[in-house]
Amino acid sequence: MPASAQPETETAQQRDHSAGKRIASFLAGAATGLATHEAGHVVMNLALGEKPGIRKVDFHGVRFSRSRIRRAPAVLDAWRYFHPGSRWAAWTSRGVKIGMAVMIAR
């Protein structure tokens, strides 16, 4: 029987392996994206004469870190990636980004 005429059969082990490869590839891409993003913050801090670091931020008794504020657009954009028709996430993400730009400009 020629190779092109053979029925394509996929074992459960092959499916699991390909799912594992997809998950590993996704996680590697996410880690690379995060590292690149954070490296951009460090580069800009150095370019602007700031000393990069992690500092505690206190907002009128509500404790949070700066990274949580910066994560909000990323979470919203991830939601938008998986739900492209979600208009509320698009506008909320834009609003958060504009708000962050205003905070920086002040």
PDB file of C-alpha atoms in Angstrom:
ATOM      1  CA  MET A   1       0.000   0.000   0.000  1.00  0.00           C
ATOM      2  CA  PRO A   2       1.540   3.379  -0.948  1.00  0.00           C
ATOM      3  CA  ALA A   3       2.310   5.793   1.871  1.00  0.00           C
ATOM      4  CA  SER A   4      -0.225   8.324   0.602  1.00  0.00           C
ATOM      5  CA  ALA A   5      -3.014   5.741   0.662  1.00  0.00           C
ATOM      6  CA  GLN A   6      -2.445   4.654   4.263  1.00  0.00           C
ATOM      7  CA  PRO A   7      -5.093   5.899   6.663  1.00  0.00           C
ATOM      8  CA  GLU A   8      -3.849   8.476   9.119  1.00  0.00           C
ATOM      9  CA  THR A   9      -4.080   7.099  12.615  1.00  0.00           C
ATOM     10  CA  GLU A  10      -2.905   8.953  15.653  1.00  0.00           C
ATOM     11  CA  THR A  11      -2.316   7.231  18.946  1.00  0.00           C
ATOM     12  CA  ALA A  12      -3.288   8.773  22.273  1.00  0.00           C
ATOM     13  CA  GLN A  13       0.399   9.058  23.143  1.00  0.00           C
ATOM     14  CA  GLN A  14       1.090  11.072  19.985  1.00  0.00           C
ATOM     15  CA  ARG A  15      -1.847  13.410  20.739  1.00  0.00           C
ATOM     16  CA  ASP A  16      -0.645  13.912  24.324  1.00  0.00           C
ATOM     17  CA  HIS A  17       2.866  14.601  23.101  1.00  0.00           C
ATOM     18  CA  SER A  18       1.694  17.192  20.616  1.00  0.00           C
ATOM     19  CA  ALA A  19      -0.502  18.823  23.294  1.00  0.00           C
ATOM     20  CA  GLY A  20       2.505  18.865  25.609  1.00  0.00           C
ATOM     21  CA  LYS A  21       4.617  20.451  22.897  1.00  0.00           C
ATOM     22  CA  ARG A  22       1.960  23.099  22.296  1.00  0.00           C
ATOM     23  CA  ILE A  23       1.743  23.925  26.002  1.00  0.00           C
ATOM     24  CA  ALA A  24       5.530  24.060  26.348  1.00  0.00           C
ATOM     25  CA  SER A  25       5.761  26.262  23.271  1.00  0.00           C
ATOM     26  CA  PHE A  26       3.076  28.596  24.638  1.00  0.00           C
ATOM     27  CA  LEU A  27       4.801  28.877  28.029  1.00  0.00           C
ATOM     28  CA  ALA A  28       8.183  29.498  26.396  1.00  0.00           C
ATOM     29  CA  GLY A  29       6.658  32.245  24.263  1.00  0.00           C
ATOM     30  CA  ALA A  30       4.930  33.797  27.273  1.00  0.00           C
ATOM     31  CA  ALA A  31       8.174  33.777  29.268  1.00  0.00           C
ATOM     32  CA  THR A  32      10.067  35.323  26.353  1.00  0.00           C
ATOM     33  CA  GLY A  33       7.424  38.024  25.950  1.00  0.00           C
ATOM     34  CA  LEU A  34       7.440  38.821  29.666  1.00  0.00           C
ATOM     35  CA  ALA A  35      11.237  38.972  29.799  1.00  0.00           C
ATOM     36  CA  THR A  36      11.347  41.247  26.732  1.00  0.00           C
ATOM     37  CA  HIS A  37       8.632  43.498  28.166  1.00  0.00           C
ATOM     38  CA  GLU A  38      10.333  43.858  31.544  1.00  0.00           C
ATOM     39  CA  ALA A  39      13.726  44.401  29.882  1.00  0.00           C
ATOM     40  CA  GLY A  40      12.110  47.328  28.060  1.00  0.00           C
ATOM     41  CA  HIS A  41      11.192  48.873  31.421  1.00  0.00           C
ATOM     42  CA  VAL A  42      14.764  48.485  32.661  1.00  0.00           C
ATOM     43  CA  VAL A  43      16.220  49.969  29.465  1.00  0.00           C
ATOM     44  CA  MET A  44      13.876  52.968  29.612  1.00  0.00           C
ATOM     45  CA  ASN A  45      14.601  53.536  33.309  1.00  0.00           C
ATOM     46  CA  LEU A  46      18.325  53.550  32.567  1.00  0.00           C
ATOM     47  CA  ALA A  47      17.849  55.791  29.512  1.00  0.00           C
ATOM     48  CA  LEU A  48      15.931  58.303  31.626  1.00  0.00           C
ATOM     49  CA  GLY A  49      18.546  58.268  34.384  1.00  0.00           C
ATOM     50  CA  GLU A  50      16.409  56.321  36.841  1.00  0.00           C
ATOM     51  CA  LYS A  51      17.614  53.475  39.000  1.00  0.00           C
ATOM     52  CA  PRO A  52      15.552  50.383  38.134  1.00  0.00           C
ATOM     53  CA  GLY A  53      14.203  48.397  41.048  1.00  0.00           C
ATOM     54  CA  ILE A  54      11.166  47.059  42.831  1.00  0.00           C
ATOM     55  CA  ARG A  55       9.650  49.375  45.414  1.00  0.00           C
ATOM     56  CA  LYS A  56       6.650  49.172  47.676  1.00  0.00           C
ATOM     57  CA  VAL A  57       3.839  51.514  46.660  1.00  0.00           C
ATOM     58  CA  ASP A  58       1.237  52.737  49.160  1.00  0.00           C
ATOM     59  CA  PHE A  59      -1.914  54.472  47.967  1.00  0.00           C
ATOM     60  CA  HIS A  60      -3.841  55.923  50.909  1.00  0.00           C
ATOM     61  CA  GLY A  61      -3.631  52.736  52.931  1.00  0.00           C
ATOM     62  CA  VAL A  62      -4.223  50.384  49.984  1.00  0.00           C
ATOM     63  CA  ARG A  63      -1.041  48.391  49.444  1.00  0.00           C
ATOM     64  CA  PHE A  64      -0.112  47.149  45.997  1.00  0.00           C
ATOM     65  CA  SER A  65       2.933  46.895  43.816  1.00  0.00           C
ATOM     66  CA  ARG A  66       3.524  48.851  40.643  1.00  0.00           C
ATOM     67  CA  SER A  67       3.708  45.635  38.695  1.00  0.00           C
ATOM     68  CA  ARG A  68       0.055  44.898  39.519  1.00  0.00           C
ATOM     69  CA  ILE A  69      -0.980  48.196  37.984  1.00  0.00           C
ATOM     70  CA  ARG A  70       1.080  47.477  34.892  1.00  0.00           C
ATOM     71  CA  ARG A  71      -0.398  44.002  34.622  1.00  0.00           C
ATOM     72  CA  ALA A  72      -3.957  45.279  34.204  1.00  0.00           C
ATOM     73  CA  PRO A  73      -3.576  46.138  30.487  1.00  0.00           C
ATOM     74  CA  ALA A  74      -1.753  42.849  29.888  1.00  0.00           C
ATOM     75  CA  VAL A  75      -4.568  40.854  31.473  1.00  0.00           C
ATOM     76  CA  LEU A  76      -7.166  42.782  29.496  1.00  0.00           C
ATOM     77  CA  ASP A  77      -5.192  42.374  26.272  1.00  0.00           C
ATOM     78  CA  ALA A  78      -4.867  38.622  26.916  1.00  0.00           C
ATOM     79  CA  TRP A  79      -8.646  38.480  27.389  1.00  0.00           C
ATOM     80  CA  ARG A  80      -9.072  40.376  24.114  1.00  0.00           C
ATOM     81  CA  TYR A  81      -6.767  37.906  22.344  1.00  0.00           C
ATOM     82  CA  PHE A  82      -8.950  34.958  23.324  1.00  0.00           C
ATOM     83  CA  HIS A  83     -12.240  36.906  23.004  1.00  0.00           C
ATOM     84  CA  PRO A  84     -11.712  39.295  20.047  1.00  0.00           C
ATOM     85  CA  GLY A  85     -15.323  40.508  20.084  1.00  0.00           C
ATOM     86  CA  SER A  86     -15.123  41.732  23.683  1.00  0.00           C
ATOM     87  CA  ARG A  87     -15.596  45.490  23.299  1.00  0.00           C
ATOM     88  CA  TRP A  88     -15.632  46.192  27.055  1.00  0.00           C
ATOM     89  CA  ALA A  89     -12.138  44.716  27.427  1.00  0.00           C
ATOM     90  CA  ALA A  90     -10.825  46.791  24.521  1.00  0.00           C
ATOM     91  CA  TRP A  91     -12.143  50.052  25.946  1.00  0.00           C
ATOM     92  CA  THR A  92     -11.137  49.212  29.515  1.00  0.00           C
ATOM     93  CA  SER A  93      -7.616  48.359  28.354  1.00  0.00           C
ATOM     94  CA  ARG A  94      -7.385  51.644  26.461  1.00  0.00           C
ATOM     95  CA  GLY A  95      -8.679  53.560  29.474  1.00  0.00           C
ATOM     96  CA  VAL A  96      -6.136  51.959  31.806  1.00  0.00           C
ATOM     97  CA  LYS A  97      -3.323  52.726  29.360  1.00  0.00           C
ATOM     98  CA  ILE A  98      -4.409  56.338  29.020  1.00  0.00           C
ATOM     99  CA  GLY A  99      -4.672  56.619  32.813  1.00  0.00           C
ATOM    100  CA  MET A 100      -1.153  55.243  33.196  1.00  0.00           C
ATOM    101  CA  ALA A 101       0.160  57.739  30.628  1.00  0.00           C
ATOM    102  CA  VAL A 102      -1.513  60.592  32.510  1.00  0.00           C
ATOM    103  CA  MET A 103       0.047  59.416  35.800  1.00  0.00           C
ATOM    104  CA  ILE A 104       3.472  59.370  34.158  1.00  0.00           C
ATOM    105  CA  ALA A 105       2.996  62.792  32.564  1.00  0.00           C
ATOM    106  CA  ARG A 106       2.149  64.390  35.910  1.00  0.00           C
TER     107      ARG A 106
END
